[in-house]
């Protein structure tokens, strides 16, 4: 099949059934492999949706510049889209950004602005957003997608990703997805609540994330978890929240690679851990899990034994028995934190 642009290859990602990591109770886990997108993650869809809408309503002009704060997959996606559609792309990041991301976006011609001074808590999120605002004033015809607050993020998943999923898997019982900006869980759940109201939606978040209003703590997994409730999270469409610890998510990611041949990222590992727990609770259920990116992004971290051991995570994986398929399944039956009904902001009703 001949495509007119690399952007036509975004989406239509494969769904793969787990064969060895199964609860043996008639439940079935199907993994949607978003790492197959051309810039490597589900963010290709999000970025393409936000850029395309901004083009159509004039927020992004033909010779415009895209400016975004990112240290990961959103930057890769925007760098690819900018190159393919002819926009200058300026990505605001910080010294903690993975080298692989810097190399990837540079290869695609994006420019980097590195913010070197953190705020009083040692964080870079706010200083990065301040730099984006300043760049927006300085660069004419600049467009800031603002993935945390732009409603086109969640609606892209509500309209496009959900439609694709329902075409591929018309009937299922549970959706499990990780939460970063909240875009894909909220968008998918919004459509499911309308078209498949019986489907239970489970948001998997890092233990320590404040996305759903829990107290903020520390976590090491990348891709999920946030220190404040993001504007793109719609808790009213999410039935349950499962907070997953680093050793559970990373241990599951490593086991998916070794037992299933699925090299997926850390947030995907966490989501599959949540799905396994749900599979234990729901014999016979068909569960769809979104794997947001591929494990190749983490070869130097959670797939690196020395990196894991230096941080004490390898020891926790071993202590919890997550280093064998049997041990992982046993751990998923009794996770550190159990899935809970989603906390609702005061006054929020179920849809
Ligand atoms: C690897 C990975 N996992 C999960 C997520 C969370 O997705 P969302 O922002 O749609 O909540 C992201 C988004 O940044 C990601 O890059």
mmCIF file of N, CA and C in Angstrom, residues 230-341:
data_model
loop_
_atom_site.group_PDB
_atom_site.id
_atom_site.type_symbol
_atom_site.label_atom_id
_atom_site.label_comp_id
_atom_site.label_asym_id
_atom_site.label_seq_id
_atom_site.Cartn_x
_atom_site.Cartn_y
_atom_site.Cartn_z
ATOM 1 N N UNK A 230 -4.880 16.636 35.690
ATOM 2 C CA UNK A 230 -4.759 17.278 34.377
ATOM 3 C C UNK A 230 -6.119 17.657 33.796
ATOM 4 N N UNK A 231 -6.116 18.748 33.026
ATOM 5 C CA UNK A 231 -7.364 19.250 32.443
ATOM 6 C C UNK A 231 -8.016 18.257 31.493
ATOM 7 N N UNK A 232 -7.245 17.319 30.947
ATOM 8 C CA UNK A 232 -7.818 16.366 29.996
ATOM 9 C C UNK A 232 -8.342 15.094 30.647
ATOM 10 N N UNK A 233 -8.300 15.026 31.969
ATOM 11 C CA UNK A 233 -8.832 13.839 32.640
ATOM 12 C C UNK A 233 -10.294 14.086 33.004
ATOM 13 N N UNK A 234 -11.168 13.176 32.556
ATOM 14 C CA UNK A 234 -12.604 13.264 32.896
ATOM 15 C C UNK A 234 -12.936 12.092 33.805
ATOM 16 N N UNK A 235 -12.765 12.248 35.129
ATOM 17 C CA UNK A 235 -12.958 11.112 36.030
ATOM 18 C C UNK A 235 -14.373 10.551 35.960
ATOM 19 N N UNK A 236 -15.324 11.379 35.498
ATOM 20 C CA UNK A 236 -16.713 10.895 35.472
ATOM 21 C C UNK A 236 -16.919 9.758 34.472
ATOM 22 N N UNK A 237 -15.986 9.577 33.518
ATOM 23 C CA UNK A 237 -16.123 8.468 32.562
ATOM 24 C C UNK A 237 -15.302 7.237 32.963
ATOM 25 N N UNK A 238 -14.527 7.370 34.033
ATOM 26 C CA UNK A 238 -13.617 6.281 34.426
ATOM 27 C C UNK A 238 -14.197 5.602 35.664
ATOM 28 N N UNK A 239 -14.475 4.295 35.581
ATOM 29 C CA UNK A 239 -15.152 3.618 36.693
ATOM 30 C C UNK A 239 -14.225 3.345 37.866
ATOM 31 N N UNK A 240 -12.996 2.892 37.559
ATOM 32 C CA UNK A 240 -12.111 2.474 38.639
ATOM 33 C C UNK A 240 -10.701 2.993 38.398
ATOM 34 N N UNK A 241 -9.996 3.200 39.508
ATOM 35 C CA UNK A 241 -8.595 3.638 39.436
ATOM 36 C C UNK A 241 -7.748 2.571 40.103
ATOM 37 N N UNK A 242 -6.671 2.193 39.434
ATOM 38 C CA UNK A 242 -5.737 1.234 40.037
ATOM 39 C C UNK A 242 -4.360 1.906 40.114
ATOM 40 N N UNK A 243 -3.893 2.150 41.338
ATOM 41 C CA UNK A 243 -2.570 2.749 41.525
ATOM 42 C C UNK A 243 -1.541 1.622 41.568
ATOM 43 N N UNK A 244 -0.570 1.687 40.668
ATOM 44 C CA UNK A 244 0.403 0.604 40.517
ATOM 45 C C UNK A 244 1.780 1.107 40.936
ATOM 46 N N UNK A 245 2.537 0.272 41.657
ATOM 47 C CA UNK A 245 3.876 0.678 42.105
ATOM 48 C C UNK A 245 4.923 0.360 41.027
ATOM 49 N N UNK A 246 6.068 1.047 41.152
ATOM 50 C CA UNK A 246 7.129 0.912 40.139
ATOM 51 C C UNK A 246 7.512 -0.545 39.885
ATOM 52 N N UNK A 247 7.717 -1.317 40.977
ATOM 53 C CA UNK A 247 8.202 -2.690 40.763
ATOM 54 C C UNK A 247 7.137 -3.544 40.084
ATOM 55 N N UNK A 248 5.850 -3.212 40.309
ATOM 56 C CA UNK A 248 4.784 -3.985 39.667
ATOM 57 C C UNK A 248 4.731 -3.667 38.161
ATOM 58 N N UNK A 249 4.781 -2.381 37.834
ATOM 59 C CA UNK A 249 4.714 -1.987 36.420
ATOM 60 C C UNK A 249 5.952 -2.425 35.651
ATOM 61 N N UNK A 250 7.120 -2.152 36.237
ATOM 62 C CA UNK A 250 8.361 -2.502 35.522
ATOM 63 C C UNK A 250 8.548 -4.018 35.473
ATOM 64 N N UNK A 251 8.218 -4.689 36.559
ATOM 65 C CA UNK A 251 8.325 -6.161 36.572
ATOM 66 C C UNK A 251 7.419 -6.775 35.512
ATOM 67 N N UNK A 252 6.219 -6.239 35.376
ATOM 68 C CA UNK A 252 5.290 -6.776 34.368
ATOM 69 C C UNK A 252 5.822 -6.506 32.963
ATOM 70 N N UNK A 253 6.381 -5.305 32.751
ATOM 71 C CA UNK A 253 6.948 -4.989 31.434
ATOM 72 C C UNK A 253 8.041 -5.987 31.071
ATOM 73 N N UNK A 254 8.896 -6.298 32.033
ATOM 74 C CA UNK A 254 9.996 -7.241 31.764
ATOM 75 C C UNK A 254 9.448 -8.640 31.475
ATOM 76 N N UNK A 255 8.408 -9.021 32.191
ATOM 77 C CA UNK A 255 7.849 -10.361 31.975
ATOM 78 C C UNK A 255 7.101 -10.447 30.637
ATOM 79 N N UNK A 256 6.464 -9.346 30.224
ATOM 80 C CA UNK A 256 5.798 -9.342 28.908
ATOM 81 C C UNK A 256 6.826 -9.566 27.803
ATOM 82 N N UNK A 257 8.007 -8.971 27.971
ATOM 83 C CA UNK A 257 9.059 -9.144 26.967
ATOM 84 C C UNK A 257 9.508 -10.600 26.922
ATOM 85 N N UNK A 258 9.758 -11.182 28.092
ATOM 86 C CA UNK A 258 10.347 -12.533 28.131
ATOM 87 C C UNK A 258 9.345 -13.647 27.900
ATOM 88 N N UNK A 259 8.100 -13.440 28.352
ATOM 89 C CA UNK A 259 7.137 -14.541 28.247
ATOM 90 C C UNK A 259 6.233 -14.439 27.035
ATOM 91 N N UNK A 260 6.087 -13.220 26.508
ATOM 92 C CA UNK A 260 5.155 -13.047 25.384
ATOM 93 C C UNK A 260 5.850 -12.501 24.137
ATOM 94 N N UNK A 261 7.109 -12.045 24.283
ATOM 95 C CA UNK A 261 7.790 -11.405 23.148
ATOM 96 C C UNK A 261 7.254 -10.020 22.864
ATOM 97 N N UNK A 262 6.566 -9.413 23.823
ATOM 98 C CA UNK A 262 6.016 -8.064 23.632
ATOM 99 C C UNK A 262 6.904 -7.071 24.368
ATOM 100 N N UNK A 263 7.695 -6.308 23.606
ATOM 101 C CA UNK A 263 8.581 -5.314 24.227
ATOM 102 C C UNK A 263 7.813 -3.992 24.292
ATOM 103 N N UNK A 264 7.160 -3.771 25.434
ATOM 104 C CA UNK A 264 6.345 -2.548 25.593
ATOM 105 C C UNK A 264 6.903 -1.708 26.736
ATOM 106 N N UNK A 265 6.426 -0.472 26.831
ATOM 107 C CA UNK A 265 6.980 0.494 27.775
ATOM 108 C C UNK A 265 6.506 0.292 29.209
ATOM 109 N N UNK A 266 6.948 1.231 30.055
ATOM 110 C CA UNK A 266 6.683 1.093 31.491
ATOM 111 C C UNK A 266 5.205 1.300 31.815
ATOM 112 N N UNK A 267 4.575 2.285 31.169
ATOM 113 C CA UNK A 267 3.152 2.507 31.452
ATOM 114 C C UNK A 267 2.327 1.328 30.947
ATOM 115 N N UNK A 268 2.778 0.693 29.859
ATOM 116 C CA UNK A 268 2.078 -0.496 29.354
ATOM 117 C C UNK A 268 2.219 -1.641 30.351
ATOM 118 N N UNK A 269 3.407 -1.766 30.937
ATOM 119 C CA UNK A 269 3.603 -2.802 31.962
ATOM 120 C C UNK A 269 2.636 -2.586 33.114
ATOM 121 N N UNK A 270 2.517 -1.332 33.555
ATOM 122 C CA UNK A 270 1.602 -1.025 34.660
ATOM 123 C C UNK A 270 0.159 -1.334 34.262
ATOM 124 N N UNK A 271 -0.208 -0.964 33.036
ATOM 125 C CA UNK A 271 -1.590 -1.198 32.590
ATOM 126 C C UNK A 271 -1.887 -2.697 32.520
ATOM 127 N N UNK A 272 -0.920 -3.484 32.045
ATOM 128 C CA UNK A 272 -1.158 -4.934 31.971
ATOM 129 C C UNK A 272 -1.234 -5.521 33.383
ATOM 130 N N UNK A 273 -0.428 -4.992 34.313
ATOM 131 C CA UNK A 273 -0.547 -5.468 35.703
ATOM 132 C C UNK A 273 -1.979 -5.215 36.203
ATOM 133 N N UNK A 274 -2.495 -4.018 35.947
ATOM 134 C CA UNK A 274 -3.875 -3.700 36.340
ATOM 135 C C UNK A 274 -4.869 -4.623 35.645
ATOM 136 N N UNK A 275 -4.601 -4.932 34.379
ATOM 137 C CA UNK A 275 -5.511 -5.814 33.629
ATOM 138 C C UNK A 275 -5.494 -7.233 34.196
ATOM 139 N N UNK A 276 -4.306 -7.698 34.599
ATOM 140 C CA UNK A 276 -4.218 -9.047 35.178
ATOM 141 C C UNK A 276 -5.017 -9.114 36.483
ATOM 142 N N UNK A 277 -4.920 -8.053 37.280
ATOM 143 C CA UNK A 277 -5.693 -8.041 38.524
ATOM 144 C C UNK A 277 -7.183 -8.093 38.197
ATOM 145 N N UNK A 278 -7.592 -7.302 37.220
ATOM 146 C CA UNK A 278 -9.007 -7.302 36.869
ATOM 147 C C UNK A 278 -9.428 -8.672 36.322
ATOM 148 N N UNK A 279 -8.521 -9.302 35.560
ATOM 149 C CA UNK A 279 -8.829 -10.633 35.007
ATOM 150 C C UNK A 279 -9.064 -11.632 36.135
ATOM 151 N N UNK A 280 -8.299 -11.487 37.202
ATOM 152 C CA UNK A 280 -8.485 -12.367 38.367
ATOM 153 C C UNK A 280 -9.875 -12.153 38.981
ATOM 154 N N UNK A 281 -10.294 -10.874 39.043
ATOM 155 C CA UNK A 281 -11.587 -10.559 39.672
ATOM 156 C C UNK A 281 -12.773 -10.904 38.772
ATOM 157 N N UNK A 282 -12.534 -11.035 37.462
ATOM 158 C CA UNK A 282 -13.654 -11.177 36.519
ATOM 159 C C UNK A 282 -13.438 -12.387 35.613
ATOM 160 N N UNK A 283 -13.650 -13.599 36.133
ATOM 161 C CA UNK A 283 -13.464 -14.784 35.294
ATOM 162 C C UNK A 283 -14.295 -14.674 34.012
ATOM 163 N N UNK A 284 -13.661 -15.069 32.912
ATOM 164 C CA UNK A 284 -14.386 -15.058 31.631
ATOM 165 C C UNK A 284 -14.411 -13.710 30.939
ATOM 166 N N UNK A 285 -13.873 -12.657 31.572
ATOM 167 C CA UNK A 285 -13.966 -11.321 30.967
ATOM 168 C C UNK A 285 -12.975 -11.172 29.816
ATOM 169 N N UNK A 286 -13.366 -10.388 28.836
ATOM 170 C CA UNK A 286 -12.452 -10.001 27.753
ATOM 171 C C UNK A 286 -11.989 -8.570 28.050
ATOM 172 N N UNK A 287 -10.694 -8.429 28.217
ATOM 173 C CA UNK A 287 -10.137 -7.153 28.679
ATOM 174 C C UNK A 287 -9.223 -6.575 27.601
ATOM 175 N N UNK A 288 -9.453 -5.332 27.236
ATOM 176 C CA UNK A 288 -8.573 -4.640 26.284
ATOM 177 C C UNK A 288 -7.662 -3.697 27.069
ATOM 178 N N UNK A 289 -6.360 -3.779 26.805
ATOM 179 C CA UNK A 289 -5.394 -2.886 27.463
ATOM 180 C C UNK A 289 -4.679 -2.087 26.390
ATOM 181 N N UNK A 290 -4.493 -0.788 26.636
ATOM 182 C CA UNK A 290 -3.726 0.029 25.702
ATOM 183 C C UNK A 290 -2.264 0.040 26.165
ATOM 184 N N UNK A 291 -1.351 -0.346 25.257
ATOM 185 C CA UNK A 291 0.095 -0.252 25.527
ATOM 186 C C UNK A 291 0.591 1.005 24.812
ATOM 187 N N UNK A 292 0.820 2.123 25.548
ATOM 188 C CA UNK A 292 1.049 3.419 24.862
ATOM 189 C C UNK A 292 2.319 3.499 24.033
ATOM 190 N N UNK A 293 3.378 2.790 24.415
ATOM 191 C CA UNK A 293 4.585 2.857 23.576
ATOM 192 C C UNK A 293 5.376 1.561 23.680
ATOM 193 N N UNK A 294 6.520 1.530 22.986
ATOM 194 C CA UNK A 294 7.326 0.303 22.918
ATOM 195 C C UNK A 294 8.447 0.357 23.949
ATOM 196 N N UNK A 295 8.912 -0.825 24.345
ATOM 197 C CA UNK A 295 9.942 -0.915 25.367
ATOM 198 C C UNK A 295 11.309 -0.449 24.917
ATOM 199 N N UNK A 296 11.475 -0.255 23.615
ATOM 200 C CA UNK A 296 12.774 0.198 23.119
ATOM 201 C C UNK A 296 13.133 1.554 23.742
ATOM 202 N N UNK A 297 12.135 2.321 24.169
ATOM 203 C CA UNK A 297 12.388 3.616 24.828
ATOM 204 C C UNK A 297 13.013 3.459 26.209
ATOM 205 N N UNK A 298 13.017 2.240 26.764
ATOM 206 C CA UNK A 298 13.422 2.046 28.164
ATOM 207 C C UNK A 298 14.532 1.002 28.312
ATOM 208 N N UNK A 299 15.238 0.745 27.213
ATOM 209 C CA UNK A 299 16.270 -0.299 27.277
ATOM 210 C C UNK A 299 17.360 0.079 28.286
ATOM 211 N N UNK A 300 17.589 1.376 28.441
ATOM 212 C CA UNK A 300 18.606 1.826 29.393
ATOM 213 C C UNK A 300 18.072 2.016 30.802
ATOM 214 N N UNK A 301 16.789 1.781 31.019
ATOM 215 C CA UNK A 301 16.197 1.963 32.349
ATOM 216 C C UNK A 301 15.588 0.651 32.832
ATOM 217 N N UNK A 302 14.268 0.494 32.704
ATOM 218 C CA UNK A 302 13.648 -0.662 33.354
ATOM 219 C C UNK A 302 14.052 -2.006 32.742
ATOM 220 N N UNK A 303 14.628 -2.003 31.523
ATOM 221 C CA UNK A 303 15.109 -3.274 30.968
ATOM 222 C C UNK A 303 16.594 -3.481 31.244
ATOM 223 N N UNK A 304 17.201 -2.566 31.988
ATOM 224 C CA UNK A 304 18.630 -2.653 32.305
ATOM 225 C C UNK A 304 18.775 -3.100 33.765
ATOM 226 N N UNK A 305 19.365 -4.281 33.974
ATOM 227 C CA UNK A 305 19.418 -4.859 35.330
ATOM 228 C C UNK A 305 20.145 -3.937 36.303
ATOM 229 N N UNK A 306 21.282 -3.341 35.851
ATOM 230 C CA UNK A 306 22.081 -2.515 36.761
ATOM 231 C C UNK A 306 21.304 -1.255 37.158
ATOM 232 N N UNK A 307 20.624 -0.651 36.200
ATOM 233 C CA UNK A 307 19.819 0.566 36.477
ATOM 234 C C UNK A 307 18.757 0.255 37.528
ATOM 235 N N UNK A 308 18.086 -0.886 37.351
ATOM 236 C CA UNK A 308 17.013 -1.259 38.284
ATOM 237 C C UNK A 308 17.558 -1.546 39.676
ATOM 238 N N UNK A 309 18.735 -2.216 39.716
ATOM 239 C CA UNK A 309 19.303 -2.602 41.013
ATOM 240 C C UNK A 309 19.780 -1.374 41.783
ATOM 241 N N UNK A 310 20.421 -0.426 41.056
ATOM 242 C CA UNK A 310 20.895 0.804 41.729
ATOM 243 C C UNK A 310 19.752 1.534 42.418
ATOM 244 N N UNK A 311 18.574 1.441 41.886
ATOM 245 C CA UNK A 311 17.427 2.149 42.469
ATOM 246 C C UNK A 311 16.622 1.289 43.431
ATOM 247 N N UNK A 312 17.063 0.064 43.679
ATOM 248 C CA UNK A 312 16.359 -0.820 44.618
ATOM 249 C C UNK A 312 15.107 -1.446 44.027
ATOM 250 N N UNK A 313 14.853 -1.215 42.728
ATOM 251 C CA UNK A 313 13.600 -1.741 42.149
ATOM 252 C C UNK A 313 13.755 -3.225 41.822
ATOM 253 N N UNK A 314 14.963 -3.626 41.371
ATOM 254 C CA UNK A 314 15.185 -5.057 41.073
ATOM 255 C C UNK A 314 14.940 -5.882 42.337
ATOM 256 N N UNK A 315 15.402 -5.359 43.471
ATOM 257 C CA UNK A 315 15.230 -6.091 44.724
ATOM 258 C C UNK A 315 13.739 -6.230 45.064
ATOM 259 N N UNK A 316 12.971 -5.170 44.791
ATOM 260 C CA UNK A 316 11.532 -5.239 45.107
ATOM 261 C C UNK A 316 10.814 -6.181 44.126
ATOM 262 N N UNK A 317 11.276 -6.201 42.877
ATOM 263 C CA UNK A 317 10.688 -7.136 41.892
ATOM 264 C C UNK A 317 10.905 -8.576 42.386
ATOM 265 N N UNK A 318 12.130 -8.857 42.829
ATOM 266 C CA UNK A 318 12.431 -10.220 43.304
ATOM 267 C C UNK A 318 11.638 -10.548 44.568
ATOM 268 N N UNK A 319 11.621 -9.598 45.513
ATOM 269 C CA UNK A 319 10.926 -9.863 46.788
ATOM 270 C C UNK A 319 9.443 -10.135 46.552
ATOM 271 N N UNK A 320 8.862 -9.467 45.555
ATOM 272 C CA UNK A 320 7.431 -9.661 45.280
ATOM 273 C C UNK A 320 7.197 -10.848 44.350
ATOM 274 N N UNK A 321 8.271 -11.521 43.910
ATOM 275 C CA UNK A 321 8.126 -12.687 43.038
ATOM 276 C C UNK A 321 7.742 -12.334 41.617
ATOM 277 N N UNK A 322 7.987 -11.058 41.228
ATOM 278 C CA UNK A 322 7.557 -10.636 39.890
ATOM 279 C C UNK A 322 8.547 -11.040 38.805
ATOM 280 N N UNK A 323 9.536 -11.835 39.149
ATOM 281 C CA UNK A 323 10.556 -12.210 38.159
ATOM 282 C C UNK A 323 10.297 -13.576 37.542
ATOM 283 N N UNK A 324 9.127 -14.150 37.798
ATOM 284 C CA UNK A 324 8.723 -15.364 37.073
ATOM 285 C C UNK A 324 7.253 -15.186 36.654
ATOM 286 N N UNK A 325 6.819 -15.853 35.588
ATOM 287 C CA UNK A 325 5.411 -15.704 35.181
ATOM 288 C C UNK A 325 4.448 -16.108 36.305
ATOM 289 N N UNK A 326 4.748 -17.225 36.963
ATOM 290 C CA UNK A 326 3.873 -17.676 38.065
ATOM 291 C C UNK A 326 3.792 -16.648 39.179
ATOM 292 N N UNK A 327 4.990 -16.112 39.513
ATOM 293 C CA UNK A 327 5.061 -15.115 40.589
ATOM 294 C C UNK A 327 4.304 -13.849 40.217
ATOM 295 N N UNK A 328 4.413 -13.455 38.956
ATOM 296 C CA UNK A 328 3.699 -12.250 38.515
ATOM 297 C C UNK A 328 2.190 -12.450 38.639
ATOM 298 N N UNK A 329 1.711 -13.621 38.196
ATOM 299 C CA UNK A 329 0.265 -13.864 38.259
ATOM 300 C C UNK A 329 -0.209 -13.879 39.709
ATOM 301 N N UNK A 330 0.627 -14.464 40.597
ATOM 302 C CA UNK A 330 0.255 -14.481 42.020
ATOM 303 C C UNK A 330 0.217 -13.055 42.566
ATOM 304 N N UNK A 331 1.215 -12.231 42.172
ATOM 305 C CA UNK A 331 1.262 -10.843 42.665
ATOM 306 C C UNK A 331 0.073 -10.040 42.143
ATOM 307 N N UNK A 332 -0.352 -10.333 40.905
ATOM 308 C CA UNK A 332 -1.483 -9.584 40.352
ATOM 309 C C UNK A 332 -2.794 -9.954 41.056
ATOM 310 N N UNK A 333 -2.816 -11.139 41.698
ATOM 311 C CA UNK A 333 -4.033 -11.500 42.454
ATOM 312 C C UNK A 333 -4.109 -10.699 43.746
ATOM 313 N N UNK A 334 -2.942 -10.301 44.276
ATOM 314 C CA UNK A 334 -2.941 -9.498 45.518
ATOM 315 C C UNK A 334 -1.978 -8.314 45.340
ATOM 316 N N UNK A 335 -2.401 -7.318 44.553
ATOM 317 C CA UNK A 335 -1.521 -6.162 44.277
ATOM 318 C C UNK A 335 -1.314 -5.302 45.525
ATOM 319 N N UNK A 336 -0.259 -4.435 45.481
ATOM 320 C CA UNK A 336 0.002 -3.543 46.618
ATOM 321 C C UNK A 336 -1.206 -2.672 46.922
ATOM 322 N N UNK A 337 -1.786 -2.113 45.849
ATOM 323 C CA UNK A 337 -2.987 -1.287 46.029
ATOM 324 C C UNK A 337 -4.063 -1.904 45.158
ATOM 325 N N UNK A 338 -5.254 -1.972 45.668
ATOM 326 C CA UNK A 338 -6.340 -2.540 44.880
ATOM 327 C C UNK A 338 -7.035 -1.457 44.064
ATOM 328 N N UNK A 339 -7.652 -1.866 42.969
ATOM 329 C CA UNK A 339 -8.428 -0.897 42.191
ATOM 330 C C UNK A 339 -9.581 -0.402 43.057
ATOM 331 N N UNK A 340 -9.871 0.892 42.970
ATOM 332 C CA UNK A 340 -10.953 1.483 43.771
ATOM 333 C C UNK A 340 -11.914 2.203 42.836
ATOM 334 N N UNK A 341 -13.159 2.399 43.281
ATOM 335 C CA UNK A 341 -14.053 3.241 42.470
ATOM 336 C C UNK A 341 -13.414 4.619 42.321
#
